[in-house]
Amino acid sequence: MAHSANPPSISASAAIESRFSSPVAAPVMTNLWEDLETGPNAPEEIYAVVECLKGERNKYEYDKDIPGVVLDRVLHSNVHYPSDYGFIPQSYYDDEDPFDVLVLVEDQTFPGCVIEARPVALMKMDDDGEQDDKVIAVPSEDPRYDHIEDLEDIPQQQLDEIEEFFETYKNLEAGKEVETLGFENRQAAYDAIEHAQELYAEHFG
C-alpha cells in the first residue's frame, strides 16, 4: 500500500489520551503500526501489538488501511498459538512486513491490545524463502516473568513448543514451507529490532 510521511510517533498512553481528550472533536482512529512509537525505550523495552491469541487457531491480522484487526484465516492444522503473537510498531522486516513478536503470557489478552514488553530472545525462521524471524518477549508488568532476562532463562520445554508450533502450523496449507533455524539471545533480538527500525525509517520515514 502507499505510505505518506508519518506524523510524530506517540506513546501508547498518549494515543489513548488523544483519542478521548475532546468530546466535540471528530473521532480519529490511531494506526497502531504507524502512530505508536516502537517502545518506551527500544530496543530494551518495546510495544507489542497483539493480533493472535494464546490457545487459539484464529489468525488475526492488523489491517493498516482500516485500521483495525481482521480475521485473515483459521489455521488449517490442529495447532494453537503458544502465546500471544503480533507485531512491533514502526518496524519493517526483511519479509516486507512489520516485525513479528511473540509475548509469553499466562493468560491471553485480546486482538489490538498493546503490551509493554522486554525482548529476551530471537527465533530465526525461513518462511517460503523469506527471512521471517520472531522476537520473543515477556510483559514488563507481569512479575511472573521478572526472572526471564535472556534466552537461557526460558524453559527448554517452552522453547520446544514454540519451535514445534512454527514448524507445523502451515503443514496443511498447500505450497507452504516453513523452517525454524534455532534461537538466539537477547542481544540478537535487540540488533534485529534496530534493523527493523532502520528499514521502517528507510521505507516510510
N, CA, C and O of each residue as an XYZ file, in Angstrom:
820
protein
N       0.830     -1.185      0.000
C       0.000      0.000      0.000
C       0.869      1.241      0.000
O       2.042      1.174      0.365
N       0.309      2.379     -0.406
C       1.066      3.614     -0.464
C       1.156      4.221      0.917
O       0.194      4.187      1.684
N       2.315      4.779      1.236
C       2.527      5.405      2.533
C       2.975      6.839      2.321
O       3.802      7.117      1.453
N       2.431      7.742      3.111
C       2.877      9.121      3.111
C       3.748      9.349      4.324
O       3.904      8.465      5.166
N       4.317     10.545      4.412
C       5.161     10.867      5.566
C       4.355     10.736      6.840
O       3.194     11.144      6.889
N       4.963     10.168      7.876
C       4.257      9.890      9.110
C       4.314     11.081     10.047
O       5.314     11.798     10.058
N       3.251     11.320     10.851
C       3.316     12.326     11.902
C       4.209     11.830     13.023
O       4.547     10.647     13.063
N       4.602     12.720     13.941
C       5.452     12.277     15.054
C       4.794     11.120     15.791
O       3.584     11.120     16.016
N       5.611     10.130     16.166
C       5.074      8.973     16.863
C       4.699      9.337     18.276
O       5.191     10.320     18.829
N       3.818      8.536     18.862
C       3.338      8.796     20.216
C       3.406      7.528     21.035
O       3.471      6.422     20.498
N       3.391      7.707     22.346
C       3.398      6.552     23.234
C       2.012      5.936     23.272
O       1.042      6.536     22.807
N       1.923      4.731     23.831
C       0.630      4.051     23.911
C      -0.354      4.846     24.753
O      -1.516      4.978     24.367
N       0.077      5.380     25.894
C      -0.825      6.127     26.758
C      -1.262      7.427     26.100
O      -2.414      7.836     26.246
N      -0.353      8.087     25.371
C      -0.708      9.336     24.695
C      -1.699      9.092     23.581
O      -2.573      9.921     23.327
N      -1.567      7.942     22.907
C      -2.505      7.616     21.841
C      -3.917      7.471     22.382
O      -4.875      7.942     21.770
N      -4.044      6.815     23.536
C      -5.358      6.635     24.152
C      -5.905      7.967     24.635
O      -7.087      8.257     24.450
N      -5.046      8.786     25.260
C      -5.500     10.069     25.789
C      -5.984     10.984     24.679
O      -7.007     11.653     24.826
N      -5.243     11.020     23.549
C      -5.628     11.895     22.461
C      -6.931     11.457     21.833
O      -7.675     12.284     21.306
N      -7.218     10.172     21.879
C      -8.445      9.635     21.280
C      -9.684     10.130     22.017
O     -10.735     10.304     21.401
N      -9.578     10.361     23.334
C     -10.749     10.693     24.130
C     -10.683     12.078     24.779
O     -11.561     12.417     25.573
N      -9.682     12.873     24.468
C      -9.478     14.124     25.195
C     -10.503     15.191     24.853
O     -10.784     16.048     25.690
N     -11.072     15.171     23.652
C     -12.015     16.217     23.258
C     -13.351     15.609     22.863
O     -13.428     14.888     21.868
N     -14.425     15.894     23.639
C     -15.713     15.278     23.342
C     -16.351     15.809     22.071
O     -17.269     15.179     21.546
N     -15.893     16.958     21.550
C     -16.516     17.522     20.357
C     -15.700     17.255     19.100
O     -16.176     17.498     17.991
N     -14.490     16.763     19.258
C     -13.653     16.504     18.099
C     -14.141     15.273     17.350
O     -14.712     14.359     17.945
N     -13.912     15.258     16.050
C     -14.270     14.094     15.255
C     -13.394     12.919     15.669
O     -12.205     13.108     15.929
N     -13.951     11.701     15.738
C     -13.158     10.538     16.136
C     -11.978     10.312     15.189
O     -12.116     10.410     13.969
N     -10.843     10.014     15.760
C      -9.649      9.722     14.974
C      -9.134      8.352     15.388
O      -8.851      8.116     16.562
N      -9.014      7.458     14.427
C      -8.523      6.117     14.715
C      -6.999      6.123     14.741
O      -6.358      6.549     13.780
N      -6.433      5.658     15.824
C      -4.984      5.539     15.914
C      -4.517      4.355     15.091
O      -5.035      3.249     15.242
N      -3.552      4.574     14.229
C      -2.936      3.483     13.480
C      -1.825      2.904     14.349
O      -0.805      3.553     14.582
N      -2.031      1.684     14.823
C      -1.125      1.106     15.816
C       0.236      0.749     15.238
O       1.176      0.512     15.997
N       0.366      0.706     13.933
C       1.671      0.446     13.319
C       2.429      1.751     13.070
O       3.631      1.834     13.325
N       1.726      2.763     12.575
C       2.386      3.995     12.182
C       2.460      5.028     13.311
O       3.449      5.754     13.416
N       1.426      5.100     14.156
C       1.328      6.192     15.117
C       2.024      5.921     16.448
O       2.499      6.852     17.099
N       2.088      4.661     16.856
C       2.782      4.336     18.106
C       4.293      4.330     17.876
O       4.766      3.961     16.801
N       5.037      4.742     18.893
C       6.477      4.574     18.827
C       6.813      3.101     19.011
O       5.980      2.325     19.478
N       8.019      2.721     18.649
C       8.423      1.314     18.746
C       8.374      0.820     20.183
O       8.101     -0.355     20.431
N       8.635      1.700     21.117
C       8.576      1.327     22.531
C       9.015      2.483     23.395
O       9.536      3.477     22.889
N       8.812      2.363     24.694
C       9.227      3.433     25.609
C      10.741      3.582     25.702
O      11.247      4.646     26.057
N      11.464      2.500     25.378
C      12.931      2.549     25.412
C      13.478      1.454     24.502
O      14.231      0.584     24.940
N      13.091      1.509     23.232
C      13.502      0.473     22.278
C      15.018      0.529     22.051
O      15.588      1.620     22.025
N      15.682     -0.627     21.887
C      15.093     -1.963     21.774
C      14.930     -2.705     23.104
O      14.426     -3.828     23.126
N      15.353     -2.084     24.218
C      15.276     -2.787     25.503
C      13.836     -2.967     25.986
O      13.507     -3.981     26.600
N      12.980     -1.984     25.708
C      11.557     -2.076     26.036
C      10.762     -1.665     24.799
O      10.995     -0.599     24.228
N       9.841     -2.501     24.399
C       9.091     -2.265     23.174
C       7.595     -2.328     23.459
O       7.171     -2.752     24.534
N       6.804     -1.901     22.478
C       5.374     -2.167     22.473
C       5.122     -3.331     21.531
O       5.679     -3.394     20.434
N       4.280     -4.248     21.972
C       3.832     -5.357     21.130
C       2.333     -5.192     20.907
O       1.563     -5.144     21.866
N       1.917     -5.105     19.651
C       0.500     -5.023     19.306
C       0.013     -6.448     19.030
O       0.460     -7.089     18.079
N      -0.894     -6.933     19.858
C      -1.347     -8.318     19.783
C      -2.308     -8.494     18.611
O      -3.215     -7.688     18.404
N      -2.089     -9.567     17.848
C      -3.020     -9.965     16.792
C      -3.650    -11.318     17.134
O      -4.873    -11.437     17.208
N      -2.814    -12.328     17.341
C      -3.289    -13.694     17.577
C      -3.143    -14.046     19.061
O      -2.244    -13.558     19.746
N      -4.043    -14.899     19.533
C      -4.140    -15.150     20.971
C      -3.660    -16.542     21.354
O      -3.849    -17.514     20.624
N      -3.046    -16.602     22.503
C      -2.605    -17.870     23.070
C      -3.781    -18.848     23.142
O      -4.863    -18.495     23.610
N      -3.556    -20.086     22.674
C      -4.565    -21.129     22.782
C      -5.621    -21.125     21.695
O      -6.561    -21.917     21.755
N      -5.490    -20.245     20.692
C      -6.497    -20.175     19.633
C      -5.896    -20.507     18.267
O      -4.679    -20.474     18.083
N      -6.774    -20.826     17.317
C      -6.363    -21.131     15.952
C      -6.643    -19.989     14.989
O      -6.172    -20.006     13.852
N      -7.404    -18.996     15.433
C      -7.722    -17.871     14.552
C      -6.465    -17.061     14.257
O      -5.722    -16.687     15.164
N      -6.241    -16.796     12.970
C      -5.085    -15.981     12.533
C      -5.600    -14.578     12.228
O      -6.025    -14.279     11.112
N      -5.550    -13.716     13.262
C      -5.931    -12.333     13.080
C      -4.742    -11.548     12.531
O      -3.587    -11.872     12.805
N      -5.046    -10.512     11.751
C      -4.004     -9.608     11.284
C      -4.482     -8.176     11.403
O      -5.665     -7.882     11.235
N      -3.550     -7.294     11.695
C      -3.862     -5.875     11.778
C      -3.834     -5.286     10.380
O      -2.793     -5.284      9.724
N      -4.971     -4.788      9.923
C      -5.069     -4.163      8.601
C      -4.778     -2.677      8.766
O      -5.566     -1.942      9.360
N      -3.646     -2.247      8.239
C      -3.186     -0.880      8.446
C      -4.042      0.133      7.691
O      -3.988      1.325      7.993
N      -4.830     -0.316      6.716
C      -5.648      0.603      5.936
C      -6.987      0.893      6.612
O      -7.585      1.938      6.356
N      -7.473     -0.015      7.475
C      -8.799      0.216      8.080
C      -8.787      1.375      9.080
O      -9.674      2.216      8.933
N      -7.919      1.538     10.064
C      -7.065      0.491     10.636
C      -7.844     -0.317     11.674
O      -8.684      0.221     12.395
N      -7.549     -1.619     11.737
C      -8.220     -2.480     12.688
C      -7.804     -3.927     12.484
O      -7.106     -4.256     11.525
N      -8.240     -4.787     13.396
C      -7.887     -6.202     13.352
C      -8.939     -6.967     12.562
O     -10.136     -6.810     12.802
N      -8.495     -7.797     11.618
C      -9.399     -8.606     10.803
C      -9.010    -10.076     10.934
O      -7.866    -10.395     11.259
N      -9.956    -10.960     10.683
C      -9.665    -12.392     10.674
C      -9.113    -12.754      9.305
O      -9.842    -12.743      8.313
N      -7.833    -13.073      9.251
C      -7.184    -13.431      7.993
C      -7.546    -14.848      7.571
O      -7.872    -15.091      6.409
N      -7.488    -15.784      8.517
C      -7.844    -17.177      8.231
C      -7.860    -17.935      9.556
O      -7.452    -17.401     10.587
N      -8.322    -19.155      9.525
C      -8.210    -20.071     10.655
C      -7.130    -21.090     10.281
O      -7.148    -21.634      9.177
N      -6.196    -21.347     11.190
C      -5.104    -22.274     10.891
C      -5.659    -23.614     10.428
O      -6.583    -24.153     11.037
N      -5.094    -24.149      9.350
C      -5.575    -25.405      8.792
C      -5.200    -26.591      9.668
O      -5.928    -27.583      9.711
N      -4.085    -26.502     10.359
C      -3.620    -27.594     11.203
C      -4.266    -27.506     12.586
O      -4.710    -26.441     13.014
N      -4.307    -28.649     13.272
C      -4.900    -28.703     14.606
C      -3.851    -28.298     15.643
O      -3.442    -29.097     16.486
N      -3.427    -27.026     15.554
C      -2.453    -26.461     16.487
C      -2.967    -25.104     16.956
O      -3.847    -24.513     16.332
N      -2.414    -24.622     18.052
C      -2.870    -23.368     18.641
C      -1.664    -22.507     18.982
O      -0.599    -23.023     19.320
N      -1.834    -21.212     18.892
C      -0.729    -20.303     19.192
C      -0.224    -20.547     20.613
O      -1.020    -20.609     21.550
N       1.100    -20.686     20.782
C       1.657    -20.994     22.107
C       1.653    -19.801     23.052
O       1.817    -19.970     24.261
N       1.467    -18.602     22.521
C       1.377    -17.409     23.346
C       0.817    -16.289     22.475
O       0.602    -16.484     21.278
N       0.583    -15.125     23.061
C       0.076    -14.003     22.265
C       1.126    -13.581     21.240
O       2.326    -13.599     21.514
N       0.651    -13.204     20.057
C       1.532    -13.004     18.910
C       1.081    -11.779     18.132
O      -0.113    -11.594     17.898
N       2.022    -10.951     17.735
C       1.645     -9.760     16.984
C       2.851     -9.103     16.340
O       3.722     -9.781     15.796
N       2.899     -7.767     16.405
C       3.969     -7.042     15.717
C       4.441     -5.861     16.555
O       3.787     -5.453     17.515
N       5.591     -5.327     16.165
C       6.198     -4.183     16.833
C       5.904     -2.933     16.004
O       6.165     -2.928     14.801
N       5.366     -1.870     16.618
C       5.071     -0.651     15.863
C       6.323     -0.029     15.242
O       7.436     -0.190     15.743
N       6.106      0.679     14.149
C       7.170      1.365     13.426
C       8.382      0.456     13.204
O       9.528      0.840     13.435
N       8.086     -0.747     12.754
C       9.130     -1.697     12.383
C       8.779     -2.289     11.024
O       7.609     -2.356     10.646
N       9.801     -2.715     10.301
C       9.612     -3.313      8.974
C      10.759     -4.282      8.781
O      11.925     -3.912      8.920
N      10.420     -5.549      8.455
C      11.471     -6.565      8.450
C      11.762     -7.058      7.035
O      11.180     -6.576      6.063
N      12.667     -8.020      6.939
C      13.144     -8.493      5.646
C      12.076     -9.209      4.833
O      12.228     -9.361      3.621
N      10.997     -9.652      5.476
C       9.889    -10.274      4.746
C       8.869     -9.237      4.272
O       7.797     -9.592      3.783
N       9.211     -7.947      4.419
C       8.371     -6.825      3.982
C       7.052     -6.750      4.753
O       6.004     -6.423      4.196
N       7.133     -7.056      6.027
C       6.011     -6.939      6.955
C       6.526     -6.315      8.250
O       7.732     -6.309      8.494
N       5.619     -5.787      9.086
C       6.053     -5.381     10.426
C       6.725     -6.554     11.150
O       6.395     -7.715     10.909
N       7.661     -6.235     12.032
C       8.456     -7.264     12.703
C       7.586     -8.022     13.710
O       6.918     -7.413     14.546
N       7.603     -9.349     13.621
C       6.775    -10.203     14.471
C       7.342    -10.308     15.883
O       8.554    -10.275     16.094
N       6.430    -10.435     16.840
C       6.839    -10.626     18.229
C       5.874    -11.599     18.900
O       4.658    -11.504     18.734
N       6.436    -12.529     19.656
C       5.673    -13.480     20.464
C       5.879    -13.091     21.922
O       7.006    -13.116     22.417
N       4.803    -12.731     22.610
C       4.895    -12.316     24.010
C       4.438    -13.461     24.902
O       3.301    -13.920     24.795
N       5.313    -13.918     25.774
C       4.985    -15.007     26.683
C       4.025    -14.493     27.754
O       4.366    -13.590     28.518
N       2.841    -15.061     27.806
C       1.827    -14.623     28.768
C       1.201    -15.831     29.461
O       1.174    -16.934     28.916
N       0.701    -15.601     30.667
C      -0.031    -16.640     31.380
C      -1.448    -16.766     30.828
O      -1.948    -17.873     30.634
N      -2.089    -15.628     30.576
C      -3.458    -15.586     30.063
C      -3.480    -14.729     28.810
O      -2.785    -13.716     28.727
N      -4.281    -15.141     27.837
C      -4.384    -14.374     26.603
C      -4.941    -12.983     26.877
O      -5.672    -12.782     27.847
N      -4.593    -12.025     26.021
C      -5.127    -10.675     26.127
C      -6.280    -10.537     25.125
O      -7.306    -11.200     25.281
N      -6.129     -9.691     24.103
C      -7.154     -9.558     23.069
C      -6.525     -8.935     21.829
O      -5.524     -8.228     21.944
N      -7.087     -9.179     20.649
C      -6.537     -8.568     19.436
C      -6.572     -7.044     19.515
O      -7.610     -6.454     19.814
N      -5.439     -6.417     19.248
C      -5.325     -4.977     19.337
C      -4.772     -4.491     20.657
O      -4.500     -3.300     20.808
N      -4.599     -5.384     21.615
C      -4.014     -4.999     22.898
C      -2.557     -4.582     22.697
O      -1.827     -5.210     21.930
N      -2.141     -3.530     23.384
C      -0.754     -3.072     23.334
C      -0.073     -3.466     24.640
O      -0.482     -3.032     25.717
N       0.959     -4.284     24.540
C       1.687     -4.775     25.708
C       3.075     -4.142     25.739
O       3.809     -4.195     24.752
N       3.428     -3.549     26.861
C       4.803     -3.111     27.050
C       5.626     -4.340     27.415
O       5.320     -5.028     28.389
N       6.667     -4.616     26.638
C       7.363     -5.890     26.770
C       8.873     -5.724     26.686
O       9.388     -4.748     26.141
N       9.566     -6.720     27.249
C      11.026     -6.778     27.211
C      11.469     -7.909     26.279
O      11.159     -9.068     26.558
N      12.173     -7.625     25.200
C      12.705     -8.698     24.359
C      13.746     -9.514     25.120
O      14.605     -8.963     25.808
N      13.656    -10.846     24.984
C      14.596    -11.717     25.689
C      15.278    -12.723     24.763
O      16.243    -13.371     25.169
N      14.797    -12.865     23.531
C      15.395    -13.837     22.614
C      14.892    -13.564     21.196
O      14.002    -12.743     20.975
N      15.484    -14.272     20.257
C      15.097    -14.183     18.847
C      15.019    -15.588     18.276
O      15.949    -16.378     18.443
N      13.917    -15.911     17.601
C      13.823    -17.175     16.881
C      14.024    -16.908     15.399
O      13.300    -16.111     14.802
N      15.005    -17.571     14.808
C      15.282    -17.431     13.384
C      14.349    -18.361     12.607
O      14.111    -19.496     13.018
N      13.826    -17.875     11.487
C      12.879    -18.686     10.724
C      12.907    -18.308      9.253
O      13.088    -17.143      8.898
N      12.727    -19.306      8.408
C      12.584    -19.120      6.967
C      11.160    -19.527      6.581
O      10.729    -20.646      6.859
N      10.441    -18.613      5.941
C       9.059    -18.860      5.526
C       8.977    -18.687      4.017
O       8.966    -17.565      3.512
N       8.920    -19.803      3.302
C       8.858    -19.773      1.831
C      10.004    -18.957      1.241
O       9.809    -18.177      0.308
N      11.199    -19.145      1.793
C      12.368    -18.474      1.251
C      12.595    -17.071      1.757
O      13.561    -16.426      1.350
N      11.739    -16.574      2.629
C      11.904    -15.235      3.193
C      12.317    -15.325      4.653
O      11.851    -16.194      5.389
N      13.194    -14.420      5.064
C      13.610    -14.364      6.462
C      12.460    -13.799      7.279
O      12.047    -12.657      7.076
N      11.944    -14.601      8.204
C      10.727    -14.251      8.943
C      10.956    -14.503     10.434
O      10.228    -15.268     11.066
N      11.978    -13.848     10.983
C      12.355    -14.076     12.379
C      11.291    -13.541     13.341
O      10.469    -12.701     12.976
N      11.326    -14.043     14.574
C      10.365    -13.651     15.610
C      11.107    -13.208     16.874
O      11.988    -13.910     17.369
N      10.741    -12.048     17.378
C      11.232    -11.637     18.694
C      10.434    -12.387     19.758
O       9.211    -12.491     19.659
N      11.113    -12.901     20.760
C      10.459    -13.489     21.931
C      10.577    -12.470     23.060
O      11.676    -12.024     23.392
N       9.431    -12.103     23.650
C       9.427    -11.061     24.671
C       8.576    -11.488     25.857
O       7.810    -12.448     25.776
N       8.722    -10.759     26.963
C       7.907    -11.004     28.151
C       7.280     -9.683     28.580
O       7.863     -8.625     28.344
N       6.088     -9.719     29.215
C       5.446     -8.476     29.647
C       6.265     -7.770     30.724
O       6.753     -8.401     31.661
N       6.409     -6.455     30.578
C       7.155     -5.689     31.576
C       6.419     -5.624     32.908
O       7.042     -5.470     33.958
N       5.093     -5.741     32.867
C       4.288     -5.541     34.076
C       3.731     -6.845     34.651
O       2.702     -6.832     35.326
N       4.397     -7.960     34.392
C       3.984     -9.235     34.981
C       5.150     -9.788     35.791
O       6.144    -10.232     35.215
N       5.045     -9.769     37.129
C       6.167    -10.219     37.959
C       6.531    -11.687     37.766
O       7.625    -12.109     38.139
N       5.619    -12.468     37.182
C       5.914    -13.883     36.926
C       7.060    -14.053     35.928
O       7.662    -15.123     35.841
N       7.356    -12.990     35.177
C       8.405    -13.079     34.161
C       9.612    -12.208     34.491
O      10.494    -12.029     33.651
N       9.659    -11.667     35.701
C      10.781    -10.805     36.066
C      12.119    -11.541     35.993
O      13.151    -10.929     35.718
N      12.103    -12.850     36.238
C      13.354    -13.610     36.252
C      13.850    -13.957     34.859
O      14.986    -14.404     34.701
N      13.018    -13.759     33.850
C      13.418    -14.095     32.485
C      14.037    -12.848     31.847
O      13.346    -11.872     31.554
N      15.334    -12.906     31.644
C      16.059    -11.770     31.081
C      16.737    -12.102     29.761
O      17.037    -11.201     28.978
N      16.981    -13.379     29.504
C      17.701    -13.758     28.286
C      17.253    -15.153     27.871
O      16.470    -15.802     28.565
N      17.758    -15.599     26.739
C      17.366    -16.899     26.191
C      17.539    -18.033     27.193
O      16.683    -18.912     27.287
N      18.623    -18.021     27.930
C      18.933    -19.112     28.848
C      17.920    -19.234     29.986
O      17.867    -20.267     30.653
N      17.117    -18.198     30.215
C      16.138    -18.219     31.295
C      14.795    -18.807     30.882
O      13.957    -19.088     31.739
N      14.578    -18.996     29.593
C      13.316    -19.555     29.106
C      13.378    -21.074     29.214
O      14.335    -21.673     28.725
N      12.398    -21.717     29.834
C      12.427    -23.184     29.951
C      12.536    -23.850     28.582
O      11.900    -23.421     27.619
N      13.341    -24.893     28.509
C      13.541    -25.580     27.236
C      12.238    -26.139     26.683
O      12.026    -26.139     25.470
N      11.361    -26.617     27.569
C      10.070    -27.133     27.116
C       9.282    -26.054     26.372
O       8.661    -26.322     25.344
N       9.316    -24.843     26.902
C       8.586    -23.747     26.264
C       9.193    -23.403     24.901
O       8.461    -23.142     23.947
N      10.508    -23.400     24.808
C      11.163    -23.164     23.524
C      10.809    -24.258     22.524
O      10.572    -23.975     21.349
N      10.772    -25.507     22.984
C      10.426    -26.620     22.100
C       9.005    -26.476     21.562
O       8.748    -26.763     20.393
N       8.081    -26.032     22.417
C       6.693    -25.872     21.994
C       6.554    -24.743     20.969
O       5.803    -24.865     20.001
N       7.281    -23.646     21.187
C       7.255    -22.548     20.226
C       7.795    -23.007     18.881
O       7.198    -22.740     17.838
N       8.923    -23.696     18.912
C       9.541    -24.175     17.673
C       8.635    -25.177     16.963
O       8.488    -25.120     15.742
N       8.033    -26.086     17.708
C       7.139    -27.086     17.125
C       5.938    -26.415     16.457
O       5.520    -26.818     15.371
N       5.391    -25.400     17.103
C       4.242    -24.702     16.519
C       4.596    -24.108     15.166
O       3.893    -24.339     14.182
N       5.672    -23.350     15.108
C       6.002    -22.674     13.865
C       6.490    -23.631     12.784
O       6.408    -23.313     11.597
N       6.989    -24.779     13.168
C       7.389    -25.775     12.178
C       6.190    -26.472     11.539
O       6.289    -26.974     10.419
N       5.059    -26.504     12.242
C       3.932    -27.326     11.785
C       2.672    -26.546     11.436
O       1.769    -27.116     10.824
N       2.568    -25.267     11.794
C       1.266    -24.603     11.691
C       0.793    -24.370     10.264
O      -0.381    -24.074     10.044
N       1.696    -24.501      9.285
C       1.293    -24.347      7.885
C       1.359    -25.664      7.111
O       1.282    -25.666      5.883
N       1.503    -26.788      7.829
C       1.689    -28.075      7.149
C       0.544    -28.436      6.215
O       0.773    -29.067      5.183
N      -0.673    -28.053      6.549
C      -1.827    -28.424      5.724
C      -2.213    -27.336      4.727
O      -3.253    -27.433      4.075
N      -1.392    -26.313      4.607
C      -1.630    -25.271      3.610
C      -0.770    -25.558      2.389
O       0.456    -25.621      2.484
N      -1.411    -25.728      1.254
C      -0.730    -26.140      0.030
C       0.375    -25.149     -0.353
O       0.166    -23.937     -0.383
N       1.543    -25.697     -0.642
C       2.644    -24.892     -1.141
C       3.388    -24.080     -0.108
O       4.241    -23.269     -0.468
N       3.090    -24.273      1.177
C       3.744    -23.512      2.233
C       4.870    -24.328      2.851
O       4.681    -25.495      3.194
N       6.039    -23.714      2.991
C       7.171    -24.373      3.624
C       7.787    -23.441      4.663
O       8.135    -22.300      4.361
N       7.917    -23.939      5.882
C       8.487    -23.162      6.979
C       9.613    -23.962      7.603
O       9.482    -25.167      7.816
N      10.723    -23.295      7.897
C      11.837    -23.943      8.572
C      12.313    -23.050      9.711
O      12.709    -21.906      9.488
N      12.271    -23.576     10.926
C      12.828    -22.834     12.054
C      14.330    -23.087     12.108
O      14.807    -24.182     11.808
N      15.065    -22.040     12.500
C      16.534    -22.095     12.419
C      17.191    -21.844     13.766
O      18.342    -21.412     13.837
N      16.450    -22.118     14.836
C      17.028    -22.011     16.163
C      16.809    -20.663     16.816
O      16.259    -19.736     16.221
N      17.262    -20.580     18.072
C      17.063    -19.383     18.880
C      18.394    -18.674     19.125
O      19.449    -19.303     19.201
N      18.317    -17.363     19.245
C      19.484    -16.555     19.591
C      19.146    -15.687     20.801
O      17.982    -15.580     21.189
N      20.150    -15.080     21.385
C      19.996    -14.422     22.683
C      19.365    -13.036     22.584
O      18.982    -12.579     21.507
N      19.271    -12.388     23.734
C      18.619    -11.077     23.832
C      19.298    -10.040     22.947
O      18.622     -9.242     22.298
N      20.629    -10.044     22.917
C      21.328     -9.055     22.096
C      20.982     -9.214     20.626
O      20.859     -8.222     19.908
N      20.826    -10.443     20.172
C      20.416    -10.667     18.784
C      19.034    -10.082     18.521
O      18.773     -9.545     17.445
N      18.139    -10.189     19.528
C      16.812     -9.588     19.395
C      16.918     -8.067     19.308
O      16.253     -7.437     18.486
N      17.763     -7.481     20.166
C      17.965     -6.028     20.108
C      18.460     -5.601     18.723
O      17.958     -4.639     18.142
N      19.447     -6.328     18.206
C      20.024     -5.981     16.903
C      18.970     -6.085     15.802
O      18.915     -5.240     14.908
N      18.141     -7.115     15.868
C      17.111     -7.307     14.848
C      16.057     -6.200     14.920
O      15.576     -5.734     13.887
N      15.697     -5.776     16.138
C      14.725     -4.693     16.291
C      15.282     -3.394     15.714
O      14.570     -2.667     15.022
N      16.536     -3.103     15.991
C      17.149     -1.895     15.442
C      17.210     -1.962     13.923
O      17.017     -0.951     13.248
N      17.475     -3.139     13.384
C      17.454     -3.336     11.933
C      16.058     -3.061     11.384
O      15.915     -2.418     10.344
N      15.026     -3.547     12.079
C      13.646     -3.329     11.638
C      13.258     -1.854     11.728
O      12.507     -1.359     10.888
N      13.762     -1.157     12.733
C      13.517      0.287     12.837
C      14.180      1.029     11.674
O      13.588      1.943     11.100
N      15.389      0.639     11.333
C      16.100      1.284     10.227
C      15.378      1.054      8.902
O      15.275      1.970      8.087
N      14.881     -0.157      8.681
C      14.134     -0.443      7.449
C      12.851      0.366      7.400
O      12.470      0.868      6.342
N      12.179      0.497      8.544
C      10.948      1.296      8.590
C      11.243      2.745      8.211
O      10.532      3.340      7.401
N      12.304      3.313      8.807
C      12.663      4.700      8.514
C      13.057      4.869      7.054
O      12.751      5.887      6.431
N      13.731      3.872      6.520
C      14.171      3.930      5.120
C      12.987      3.913      4.151
O      12.995      4.620      3.144
N      11.963      3.098      4.461
C      10.844      2.935      3.541
C       9.706      3.929      3.799
O       9.013      4.328      2.863
N       9.508      4.331      5.061
C       8.299      5.107      5.401
C       8.592      6.396      6.166
O       7.681      7.180      6.432
N       9.866      6.618      6.523
C      10.184      7.775      7.328
C      10.102      9.094      6.545
O      10.348     10.162      7.107
